Amino acid sequence: MARKYTLHKTAPAKGASGIDFAAELNKEQHEAVTSPPGKALVIAGAGSGKTRTLTYRVAWLLDHGIDPREVLLLTFTNKAAREMTERVRDLTPHDTSALWAGTFHSIGSRILRKHAEEIGFTRSFSIMDRDDQKSLLKVVIKEAKIDAGQRRFPKPDVLASLFSLMENTESGLEEVIADRYDHLYDWIEQIEAVRKGYIKRKEEGNSMDFDDLLVRPVRLFKEREDLLRLYQKRFKHVLVDEYQDTNSVQGRMIDLLTGGNSSLMAVGDDAQSIYSWRGADMSLILGFPARYPDARVFTIETNYRSVPEILELSNEAIRANRGRFEKDLVSARESAGVRPALVALPDPGTQAAFVGQRIQELRDEGVLLEEMAVLYRAHFQSLDVQMELTQRGIPFSITSGLRFFEQAHIKDVSAFMRVVVNRRDEVSFLRMVELMPGCGPAAAAKLWGQWLASGWADKDELPEKWSEVLLGFKVPKKAVPHWEQVCYVLDELCPDGEFARPSEMIFSILEGVYDEYLGASFENAESRRADIEGLSEYGGNFESVLDFLEQLSLMGSVDGDPKGKGDDVENEQVTLSSIHQAKGLEWKVVFVIWLAQGQFPNGRVIEADDLDMLEEERRLFYVALTRAEDQLYLSYPMMNPKSYSGDIYCKPSMFLDDFPQELVEEWDVGASDPWGDDVPF
């Protein structure tokens, strides 16, 4: 008989870090960090030290004898996971290598690697990125032999986003299409066939996409209670960052892992929940106390970022929302003596001029360009500001990575215009015709050859009717109806052999051919359509399409210079960002532009009359306000010169009525005349 021998695990020495938690944390943070095991929700307001609270919580657990192997830290980015584990490593002498920290997807992947055989995969399964998904979907679509001769079948990128939304919200195909993709309803049977074929192909190829890394562990835990109990026993302390951004599947994963006696500390801010459009479920954070009746709720309200004047405004701005945890941010800083500015300007161009001039003044006062940001609801709203900053030689960067004129949909639309202006522009011609189904590079080259053979490329005059010339061309069968529409749109761009105005051209291109292409080709079709409408409005400033295209070309080249003109400080740039992309960031000075009803909140939200959507828009406004440290400027144009419907009077955003007007200082902006006197606009 074998002799039994027991290994006794050596627990880390308690208090080994020597951290004085009471001294290094404020009272609110300390209460949360040192709370006893159990379920806890920490509502950490903007700028309140959320990351500090989480990392000190991990350090506190290790300091109190918890084995690092029993700790699971879930984040939304790998960067956040690295930063937190590095901070914990710096705080404590304990070996943290066994601590599991990472994104939901990376943790899901680790679990699946251990149990892949049990769900029909091998441990060497491949993880597909978006390009891999698109490639596989192209194969599945081709095999499905879908007849898309009359209408465009959605492209793989759109289908990948649609399928992802289904998985992350645990919704059916019909529900998702009705809610987000109603223009695809006629394709529902074919889309479902592609989805099933895609799943089958993934399994045959021993491959998983990113959604599988969430969905399959949850499914595994539901089907295998023994495995679930194994992980519940291992992870006795689960910590979750940015809990307000969790979706249905992530929420289910957390609930399953902590369903036993495991402790859970979820940290987030309900007032910064702004990602429902990509599946985030705010009911998870709001419903936390109901799901865990014995849970403790901690609120951290001390803000280290903003001056009191900005926080007073922010607190009042979010108070109008019904779905929220009650809290009031309190500044740890002294008063700046300057209230946020509310600035009404005559039109978008003047709004941009104000932003540009004020940035120059602030820089002269010692504020670095990199410490300033211009925030907006939608990307197209930055167009006038981009123009203004370029003309003033103020360098800027855009968080999306692409400047307005560099975006694919803007280049697509301008290609139509360039073709009619320069009939020998092969690049633009090929770009235009390759937008059609069934028209790849080879077919496009043949069409270009037919165009050259027609002789019109070398003529000085325009054809009176483009369609009379082009409809006789031989095009791929699949492209025939789309080619006809292109021909008629080109007729509209040059009525009676004369160029239409730029704004009219853009409107014709969008309504005639490009809107359908947007819906079938891009997951964010609505925002791209708004960009094109913004381009059309900008085109209203030009009578000549030649001048308009020249300006686009110049902006494309000058705009691409990261330093701009007259910049002598390396890498110093103003940040231009949508508010969604600005979350988590901060600047000394923030300009929030286009605070007009229908622009912010978004017009579609107002039309939908959906209170939940409106409250998310208000949370987005709150996020914008709380990015500012020292100075905050809120502006809107009083008139919007719509290019194809005439000037439109702009009402101030309804969000500007949510706080007492004494919390802001109204600026009366005038223009100086040649004699040096200020005059009202």
XYZ file of C-alpha atoms in Angstrom:
681
model
C 0.000 0.000 0.000
C 1.349 3.410 -1.000
C 2.137 5.827 1.749
C 0.023 8.996 1.643
C 1.819 12.308 1.859
C 0.129 15.745 1.845
C 1.706 18.903 0.484
C 0.721 21.948 2.477
C 0.361 25.075 0.405
C 2.361 27.997 1.722
C 0.159 31.051 1.953
C 1.665 34.434 1.140
C 2.618 36.377 4.204
C -0.160 38.681 5.277
C 0.664 42.344 5.121
C 3.871 41.612 3.235
C 3.454 44.612 0.942
C 3.584 47.091 3.773
C 0.961 49.252 2.070
C -0.817 51.711 4.321
C -4.161 51.401 2.522
C -5.860 54.044 4.675
C -3.144 56.561 3.892
C -2.903 55.892 0.157
C -6.630 55.796 -0.602
C -9.394 58.273 0.061
C -12.213 57.213 2.383
C -14.520 56.077 -0.441
C -11.824 54.068 -2.203
C -10.616 52.565 1.071
C -14.092 51.355 2.011
C -14.469 49.535 -1.309
C -10.912 48.157 -1.434
C -11.037 46.704 2.092
C -14.608 45.392 1.972
C -15.121 41.772 3.087
C -15.584 38.965 0.542
C -18.935 38.850 -1.213
C -20.700 40.550 -4.073
C -19.930 44.245 -4.498
C -20.690 46.918 -7.077
C -18.437 49.962 -7.124
C -19.921 52.982 -8.900
C -16.771 54.931 -9.700
C -17.513 58.353 -11.156
C -15.467 59.973 -13.899
C -11.939 60.847 -12.780
C -12.403 59.177 -9.390
C -9.516 56.710 -9.572
C -11.297 53.589 -10.822
C -8.087 51.849 -11.876
C -6.458 52.714 -8.559
C -9.384 51.154 -6.715
C -9.173 47.905 -8.701
C -5.403 47.509 -8.424
C -5.373 48.235 -4.704
C -8.193 45.726 -4.273
C -6.022 43.027 -5.867
C -3.075 44.106 -3.709
C -5.290 44.002 -0.602
C -6.471 40.479 -1.429
C -2.892 39.257 -1.888
C -1.862 41.025 1.299
C -4.566 39.102 3.154
C -3.420 35.662 2.165
C -5.347 35.142 -1.071
C -3.470 32.961 -3.559
C -2.959 34.832 -6.875
C -4.278 31.729 -8.670
C -7.659 32.391 -7.072
C -7.954 35.880 -8.591
C -9.500 36.641 -11.990
C -9.367 40.193 -13.359
C -11.570 40.850 -16.412
C -10.993 43.944 -18.534
C -12.056 45.271 -21.935
C -8.591 45.899 -23.386
C -5.291 44.072 -23.166
C -3.664 47.402 -22.374
C -5.841 47.840 -19.283
C -5.030 44.307 -18.116
C -1.276 44.907 -18.551
C -1.383 48.249 -16.769
C -3.290 46.829 -13.807
C -1.082 43.770 -13.381
C 2.035 45.960 -13.644
C 0.678 48.279 -10.961
C -0.123 45.327 -8.704
C 3.376 43.949 -9.295
C 4.850 47.317 -8.301
C 2.665 47.500 -5.206
C 3.298 44.068 -3.722
C 6.191 41.636 -3.277
C 3.898 38.700 -4.092
C 4.405 36.601 -7.208
C 1.497 37.580 -9.471
C 2.404 35.372 -12.448
C -0.394 32.911 -11.636
C -3.038 35.645 -11.529
C -5.409 35.494 -14.503
C -5.877 38.961 -15.969
C -7.088 39.847 -19.442
C -9.980 40.703 -21.694
C -13.131 38.589 -21.704
C -12.001 37.201 -25.058
C -8.500 36.271 -23.900
C -9.833 34.549 -20.775
C -12.415 32.725 -22.890
C -9.633 31.582 -25.186
C -7.581 30.201 -22.265
C -10.561 28.223 -21.051
C -11.335 26.863 -24.507
C -7.721 25.805 -25.107
C -8.026 23.532 -22.077
C -11.335 21.963 -23.127
C -11.415 22.265 -26.930
C -11.798 18.503 -27.505
C -14.980 18.485 -25.469
C -16.715 20.804 -27.941
C -15.459 19.216 -31.150
C -12.253 21.227 -31.672
C -8.589 20.526 -31.089
C -6.432 22.619 -28.780
C -4.643 24.029 -31.788
C -7.781 25.742 -33.098
C -7.240 28.979 -35.039
C -8.658 32.304 -33.941
C -10.000 34.264 -36.898
C -9.691 38.039 -37.109
C -12.104 40.197 -39.103
C -10.213 39.720 -42.373
C -10.309 35.949 -41.886
C -14.056 36.148 -41.248
C -14.619 38.155 -44.406
C -12.613 35.701 -46.479
C -14.558 32.715 -45.160
C -17.885 34.491 -45.617
C -17.000 35.248 -49.238
C -16.544 31.526 -49.820
C -19.837 30.679 -48.118
C -21.728 33.362 -50.067
C -20.287 32.106 -53.351
C -21.275 28.534 -52.531
C -24.806 29.659 -51.621
C -25.276 30.941 -55.216
C -27.400 33.870 -54.117
C -29.076 35.785 -56.939
C -28.079 39.410 -56.329
C -28.676 40.619 -59.885
C -31.296 43.237 -59.024
C -30.292 44.165 -55.471
C -27.035 44.148 -53.546
C -26.557 41.276 -51.129
C -24.831 42.513 -47.960
C -21.049 42.331 -48.009
C -19.127 40.046 -45.627
C -18.181 42.960 -43.352
C -21.856 43.773 -42.762
C -22.767 40.115 -42.236
C -19.909 39.663 -39.756
C -21.171 42.619 -37.706
C -24.752 41.381 -37.895
C -23.802 37.872 -36.731
C -21.641 39.337 -33.969
C -24.511 41.441 -32.677
C -26.735 38.353 -32.619
C -24.187 36.469 -30.514
C -23.363 39.278 -28.099
C -26.969 40.257 -27.442
C -28.250 36.658 -27.529
C -30.885 37.730 -30.060
C -32.411 36.050 -33.078
C -31.664 37.052 -36.657
C -35.092 38.524 -37.323
C -34.932 40.594 -34.135
C -31.516 42.060 -34.979
C -32.495 42.823 -38.576
C -35.708 44.528 -37.479
C -33.830 46.586 -34.899
C -30.614 47.508 -36.731
C -30.650 46.307 -40.344
C -34.236 46.712 -41.552
C -33.033 47.430 -45.115
C -31.868 43.796 -45.273
C -35.199 42.224 -44.318
C -35.872 40.878 -47.829
C -32.648 38.874 -47.618
C -33.409 37.202 -44.278
C -33.655 33.626 -45.603
C -30.418 33.899 -47.558
C -28.630 35.550 -44.618
C -29.704 32.708 -42.327
C -28.417 30.174 -44.862
C -25.066 31.987 -44.977
C -24.906 32.091 -41.175
C -25.421 28.333 -40.896
C -22.882 27.709 -43.653
C -20.390 29.989 -41.915
C -20.755 28.136 -38.597
C -20.307 24.794 -40.357
C -17.204 25.999 -42.202
C -15.651 27.289 -38.963
C -16.137 23.941 -37.278
C -14.756 22.051 -40.284
C -11.716 24.324 -40.286
C -11.096 23.975 -36.522
C -11.468 27.767 -36.275
C -13.243 30.206 -34.002
C -13.983 33.893 -34.385
C -13.857 36.403 -31.548
C -17.517 35.912 -30.656
C -16.924 32.181 -30.208
C -14.400 33.029 -27.499
C -17.290 34.402 -25.448
C -20.224 32.278 -26.540
C -18.580 28.851 -26.421
C -17.225 29.074 -22.823
C -20.689 30.150 -21.637
C -22.258 27.266 -23.539
C -19.631 24.893 -22.124
C -20.358 26.015 -18.558
C -24.092 25.512 -19.068
C -23.645 22.019 -20.498
C -20.894 20.859 -18.139
C -21.681 21.691 -14.521
C -18.570 19.805 -13.391
C -16.355 22.179 -15.375
C -18.270 25.198 -14.136
C -17.775 24.084 -10.529
C -14.065 23.618 -11.270
C -13.671 27.241 -12.339
C -15.950 28.554 -9.612
C -13.725 26.776 -7.101
C -10.570 28.151 -8.692
C -11.624 31.790 -9.103
C -12.705 32.722 -5.606
C -12.262 36.426 -6.329
C -13.480 37.880 -9.635
C -12.941 41.560 -10.447
C -14.484 43.274 -13.470
C -13.449 46.593 -15.004
C -15.827 48.893 -16.979
C -18.820 46.818 -15.920
C -21.255 49.236 -17.568
C -19.935 48.121 -20.968
C -20.615 44.402 -20.542
C -22.964 42.743 -23.011
C -25.405 39.912 -22.399
C -22.890 37.093 -22.980
C -20.188 38.723 -20.850
C -22.724 39.316 -18.087
C -23.759 35.663 -18.243
C -20.113 34.545 -18.046
C -19.606 36.638 -14.904
C -22.809 35.378 -13.300
C -21.873 31.746 -14.004
C -18.322 32.050 -12.680
C -19.470 33.758 -9.478
C -22.654 31.726 -9.021
C -21.174 29.764 -6.125
C -19.469 31.351 -3.149
C -17.007 33.352 -5.221
C -16.559 37.014 -4.448
C -17.301 39.518 -7.196
C -16.294 43.157 -7.382
C -17.684 44.900 -10.460
C -16.419 48.441 -11.040
C -18.072 50.831 -13.468
C -20.040 54.022 -13.974
C -23.633 53.824 -15.173
C -23.386 57.470 -16.284
C -20.747 56.469 -18.854
C -22.653 53.613 -20.492
C -22.594 54.702 -24.159
C -22.108 51.539 -26.221
C -25.557 49.957 -26.605
C -25.108 50.156 -30.393
C -22.430 47.473 -30.141
C -24.319 45.302 -27.677
C -23.568 46.736 -24.213
C -26.462 46.047 -21.850
C -26.882 48.764 -19.239
C -29.502 46.719 -17.381
C -26.629 44.578 -16.073
C -25.143 47.362 -13.971
C -28.501 48.887 -13.026
C -29.889 45.455 -12.125
C -26.843 44.298 -10.148
C -28.435 44.830 -6.686
C -31.524 42.876 -7.777
C -29.495 39.941 -9.169
C -27.353 39.860 -6.047
C -29.675 40.870 -3.177
C -26.884 40.683 -0.585
C -24.491 42.815 -2.640
C -22.964 45.968 -1.246
C -22.927 49.086 -3.430
C -20.063 51.544 -3.003
C -20.023 54.987 -4.578
C -16.782 56.850 -5.269
C -17.559 60.506 -5.884
C -14.259 62.311 -5.318
C -13.004 63.512 -8.699
C -9.322 64.341 -9.210
C -9.615 65.527 -12.809
C -11.909 68.531 -13.139
C -12.357 71.863 -11.408
C -15.555 72.290 -9.324
C -17.268 74.477 -11.953
C -17.116 71.697 -14.556
C -18.336 69.057 -12.106
C -21.287 71.160 -10.949
C -22.402 71.406 -14.554
C -21.801 67.693 -15.184
C -23.786 66.624 -12.117
C -26.794 68.677 -13.161
C -26.550 67.569 -16.787
C -26.921 63.857 -15.956
C -29.534 64.312 -13.230
C -32.329 64.408 -15.811
C -31.814 60.677 -16.547
C -34.163 58.326 -14.708
C -32.049 55.156 -15.094
C -29.059 55.903 -12.893
C -27.401 55.467 -9.524
C -27.591 58.661 -7.504
C -24.206 60.319 -7.099
C -22.635 63.772 -7.194
C -19.018 64.181 -8.193
C -17.029 66.397 -5.826
C -13.789 67.960 -6.978
C -10.567 67.429 -5.083
C -9.265 70.573 -6.808
C -9.693 74.223 -5.928
C -12.052 76.468 -7.854
C -10.670 77.939 -11.056
C -12.947 80.939 -10.823
C -14.036 80.379 -14.434
C -17.375 78.870 -15.410
C -17.804 76.722 -18.530
C -18.521 78.887 -21.581
C -21.738 78.622 -23.623
C -21.149 80.044 -27.086
C -23.840 80.496 -29.739
C -22.425 81.281 -33.193
C -24.200 82.364 -36.398
C -23.221 79.332 -38.517
C -20.863 76.327 -38.655
C -18.077 78.315 -40.297
C -18.104 80.917 -37.538
C -18.186 78.160 -34.927
C -15.021 76.709 -36.484
C -13.404 80.167 -36.573
C -14.140 80.633 -32.870
C -12.599 77.260 -32.016
C -9.515 77.972 -34.138
C -8.927 81.452 -32.745
C -9.484 80.382 -29.142
C -7.013 77.485 -29.550
C -4.377 79.928 -30.791
C -5.047 82.263 -27.857
C -4.828 79.444 -25.325
C -1.575 78.260 -26.859
C -0.180 81.777 -26.526
C -1.260 81.650 -22.872
C 0.835 78.524 -22.323
C -1.622 75.680 -22.916
C -0.003 73.057 -25.141
C -1.925 71.960 -28.222
C -1.809 68.355 -27.016
C -3.705 69.494 -23.905
C -6.707 70.613 -25.971
C -9.445 68.619 -27.695
C -12.465 69.277 -29.908
C -15.230 66.727 -29.332
C -18.327 66.041 -31.428
C -21.218 63.609 -31.746
C -20.526 62.529 -35.339
C -17.393 62.615 -37.459
C -18.820 64.865 -40.205
C -19.339 67.617 -37.626
C -15.572 68.088 -37.523
C -15.316 69.060 -41.206
C -15.428 72.838 -40.730
C -13.017 72.656 -37.800
C -10.558 70.563 -39.833
C -10.703 73.190 -42.576
C -10.229 76.044 -40.128
C -7.314 74.478 -38.269
C -5.570 73.656 -41.535
C -5.942 77.238 -42.772
C -4.591 78.584 -39.475
C -1.633 76.180 -39.532
C -2.717 74.468 -36.316
C -1.619 70.801 -36.360
C -4.214 68.266 -35.283
C -4.777 64.541 -35.032
C -8.010 62.577 -35.290
C -8.640 59.637 -32.991
C -10.304 57.570 -35.722
C -6.996 57.571 -37.588
C -8.605 58.793 -40.818
C -9.279 62.423 -41.594
C -12.527 63.353 -43.253
C -11.269 63.461 -46.846
C -9.311 60.208 -46.470
C -12.354 58.046 -45.747
C -13.402 55.468 -48.334
C -16.979 56.691 -48.720
C -15.865 60.291 -49.269
C -13.391 59.135 -51.924
C -16.093 56.991 -53.553
C -18.482 59.921 -53.933
C -15.804 62.297 -55.164
C -14.764 59.709 -57.798
C -18.065 60.255 -59.651
C -17.437 63.995 -59.664
C -13.832 63.626 -60.823
C -14.895 61.420 -63.727
C -17.282 64.010 -65.195
C -14.758 66.817 -64.663
C -11.716 64.928 -65.989
C -12.859 62.320 -68.481
C -9.307 60.869 -68.651
C -9.106 60.158 -64.913
C -8.637 56.390 -65.032
C -8.208 55.968 -61.272
C -11.543 57.642 -60.497
C -13.339 55.808 -63.321
C -12.141 52.425 -62.062
C -13.076 53.292 -58.469
C -16.572 54.317 -59.601
C -17.346 51.218 -61.657
C -15.826 48.766 -59.167
C -18.558 49.778 -56.726
C -20.968 47.726 -58.844
C -21.654 44.037 -58.052
C -19.816 41.662 -60.362
C -17.411 44.333 -61.518
C -13.912 43.470 -60.341
C -10.626 44.907 -61.631
C -10.735 42.952 -64.910
C -14.296 43.976 -65.779
C -13.551 47.564 -64.738
C -10.509 47.654 -67.043
C -12.670 46.496 -69.957
C -15.181 49.265 -69.258
C -12.333 51.787 -69.217
C -11.206 50.475 -72.596
C -14.729 50.941 -73.984
C -14.792 54.483 -72.614
C -11.503 55.334 -74.330
C -12.742 53.758 -77.554
C -15.849 55.966 -77.481
C -13.639 59.030 -78.024
C -15.330 61.087 -75.312
C -12.314 60.920 -72.993
C -10.405 63.263 -75.339
C -13.193 65.718 -76.145
C -13.309 69.130 -74.549
C -17.099 69.270 -74.382
C -19.362 67.151 -72.195
C -21.871 64.684 -73.631
C -25.386 66.101 -73.439
C -26.510 62.723 -72.165
C -23.948 60.416 -70.600
C -26.481 57.597 -70.687
C -26.708 57.725 -74.491
C -22.975 57.002 -74.659
C -22.558 54.577 -71.782
C -25.656 52.391 -71.961
C -24.267 50.755 -75.085
C -21.252 49.416 -73.184
C -20.967 45.720 -72.468
C -21.016 45.113 -68.699
C -21.150 41.950 -66.559
C -24.677 40.569 -66.322
C -24.779 41.041 -62.559
C -23.902 44.716 -62.952
C -26.452 45.635 -65.660
C -29.152 47.292 -63.484
C -26.521 49.098 -61.408
C -24.694 50.330 -64.526
C -27.941 51.787 -65.841
C -28.402 53.697 -62.593
C -24.811 54.980 -62.726
C -25.439 56.281 -66.251
C -28.568 58.191 -65.214
C -26.789 59.658 -62.183
C -23.994 60.935 -64.442
C -26.723 62.606 -66.532
C -27.855 64.441 -63.384
C -24.301 65.603 -62.663
C -24.120 67.308 -66.053
C -27.625 68.427 -67.076
C -27.670 69.737 -70.672
C -23.900 69.419 -70.918
C -23.168 71.741 -67.967
C -21.804 70.920 -64.526
C -24.317 70.949 -61.688
C -23.336 72.666 -58.434
C -21.177 70.487 -56.121
C -23.865 70.114 -53.463
C -26.405 69.006 -56.078
C -23.925 66.502 -57.511
C -23.285 64.919 -54.120
C -27.000 64.691 -53.394
C -27.633 62.969 -56.761
C -24.814 60.469 -56.220
C -26.010 59.608 -52.722
C -29.685 59.232 -53.577
C -29.166 57.702 -57.004
C -26.614 54.954 -56.401
C -24.537 55.264 -53.274
C -27.147 54.955 -50.530
C -27.897 51.353 -51.496
C -24.172 50.623 -51.624
C -23.718 52.078 -48.118
C -26.378 49.838 -46.614
C -24.938 46.691 -48.157
C -21.263 47.503 -47.628
C -20.745 49.186 -44.250
C -21.827 48.256 -40.752
C -21.979 51.978 -39.837
C -23.915 53.012 -42.934
C -25.960 55.685 -41.148
C -22.954 57.588 -39.855
C -21.289 57.395 -43.272
C -24.432 58.751 -44.889
C -24.310 61.637 -42.400
C -20.707 62.268 -43.472
C -21.768 62.503 -47.116
C -24.638 64.820 -46.243
C -22.108 66.946 -44.353
C -19.891 66.975 -47.447
C -22.886 68.117 -49.485
C -23.500 70.969 -47.066
C -19.861 71.957 -47.315
C -20.206 71.837 -51.106
C -22.852 74.532 -50.800
C -19.991 77.002 -50.290
C -18.864 76.453 -53.888
C -20.451 77.317 -57.221
C -17.763 75.578 -59.240
C -17.144 71.846 -59.011
C -13.550 72.508 -60.148
C -12.941 74.742 -57.125
C -14.608 72.202 -54.854
C -12.497 69.271 -56.063
C -9.353 71.370 -55.905
C -10.102 72.182 -52.277
C -10.655 68.488 -51.520
C -7.314 67.618 -53.097
C -5.477 70.344 -51.205
C -7.109 69.326 -47.941
C -6.176 65.724 -48.601
C -2.476 66.584 -48.951
C -2.091 69.399 -46.412
C -4.435 67.628 -44.040
C -2.232 64.585 -44.157
C 0.739 66.516 -42.780
C 0.811 65.664 -39.066
C 2.487 68.957 -38.207
C 0.531 71.328 -40.403
C 2.010 74.725 -41.232
C 4.099 76.800 -38.908
C 4.463 74.145 -36.239
C 7.751 74.201 -34.379
C 6.820 71.825 -31.563
C 7.345 68.189 -32.508
C 4.276 65.990 -32.108
C 2.227 68.778 -30.539
C -1.301 68.487 -31.933
C -4.863 69.359 -31.023
C -7.025 66.241 -30.733
C -10.219 65.991 -32.755
C -12.392 63.136 -31.579
C -15.879 61.736 -31.519
C -17.094 61.529 -27.933
C -17.341 57.741 -28.140
C -13.629 57.532 -28.889
C -12.762 60.109 -26.231
C -14.105 58.024 -23.346
C -11.356 57.374 -20.824
C -9.271 60.335 -22.018
C -8.841 63.831 -20.587
C -7.548 67.255 -21.616
C -7.010 70.581 -19.890
C -9.294 72.331 -22.400
C -12.254 70.762 -24.190
C -14.496 72.222 -26.907
C -17.812 70.408 -27.408
C -19.250 71.567 -30.738
C -22.550 71.235 -32.605
C -24.742 71.247 -29.490
C -27.843 71.842 -31.624
C -31.091 69.890 -31.463
C -31.031 67.148 -34.077
C -27.238 67.166 -34.123
C -26.728 66.320 -30.456
C -28.926 64.584 -29.442
C -28.943 62.811 -32.760
C -31.989 63.483 -34.943
C -32.800 59.778 -35.349
C -33.002 59.406 -31.572
C -35.458 62.301 -31.371
C -37.577 60.854 -34.182
C -37.619 57.409 -32.567
C -39.077 58.911 -29.375
C -37.198 56.248 -27.401
C -36.457 57.296 -23.825
C -33.646 54.749 -23.383
C -31.894 55.989 -26.513
C -32.315 59.601 -25.409
C -30.835 58.829 -22.004
C -27.817 57.231 -23.669
C -27.364 60.422 -25.701
C -27.426 62.381 -22.437
C -24.819 60.036 -20.963
C -22.707 60.722 -24.048
C -23.031 64.451 -23.330
C -21.974 63.773 -19.744
C -18.900 61.874 -20.946
C -17.956 64.875 -23.097
C -18.260 67.294 -20.175
C -16.198 65.163 -17.818
C -13.221 64.970 -20.212
C -12.315 68.579 -19.330
C -9.888 69.399 -16.537
C -9.672 73.216 -16.495
C -11.756 74.829 -19.228
C -14.892 73.760 -21.090
C -16.474 75.433 -24.136
C -19.954 74.429 -25.323
C -20.920 75.785 -28.742
C -23.566 75.493 -31.428
C -24.442 77.263 -34.699
C -27.738 79.152 -34.773
C -28.137 78.538 -38.519
C -27.230 75.517 -40.618
C -26.897 76.346 -44.316
C -28.279 73.104 -45.762
C -27.115 72.921 -49.344
C -30.185 71.296 -50.863
C -32.998 72.417 -48.560
C -32.083 75.998 -47.690
C -30.878 77.519 -44.421
C -32.247 75.817 -41.323
C -32.611 77.541 -37.963
C -30.895 75.499 -35.235
C -32.413 75.216 -31.808
C -29.982 74.759 -28.924
C -29.664 71.155 -27.754
C -32.269 70.090 -25.226
C -29.360 69.037 -22.999
C -28.498 72.707 -22.491
C -31.814 73.078 -20.648
C -30.954 70.371 -18.120
C -28.884 72.633 -15.889
C -29.323 76.108 -14.376
C -27.968 78.786 -16.702
C -25.949 80.359 -13.889
C -23.601 77.355 -14.123
C -22.331 78.619 -17.490
C -21.057 81.932 -18.771
C -22.616 82.964 -22.078
C -20.158 84.442 -24.540
C -21.385 87.071 -26.980
C -19.037 86.613 -29.921
C -18.698 89.490 -32.371
C -16.572 90.173 -35.443
C -14.086 93.012 -35.745
C -14.501 95.436 -38.651
C -11.583 96.925 -40.629
C -11.485 99.890 -38.221
C -10.807 97.638 -35.253
C -14.230 97.883 -33.607
C -16.112 94.784 -32.545
C -19.500 94.421 -34.170
C -22.168 91.759 -33.704
C -22.549 89.156 -36.418
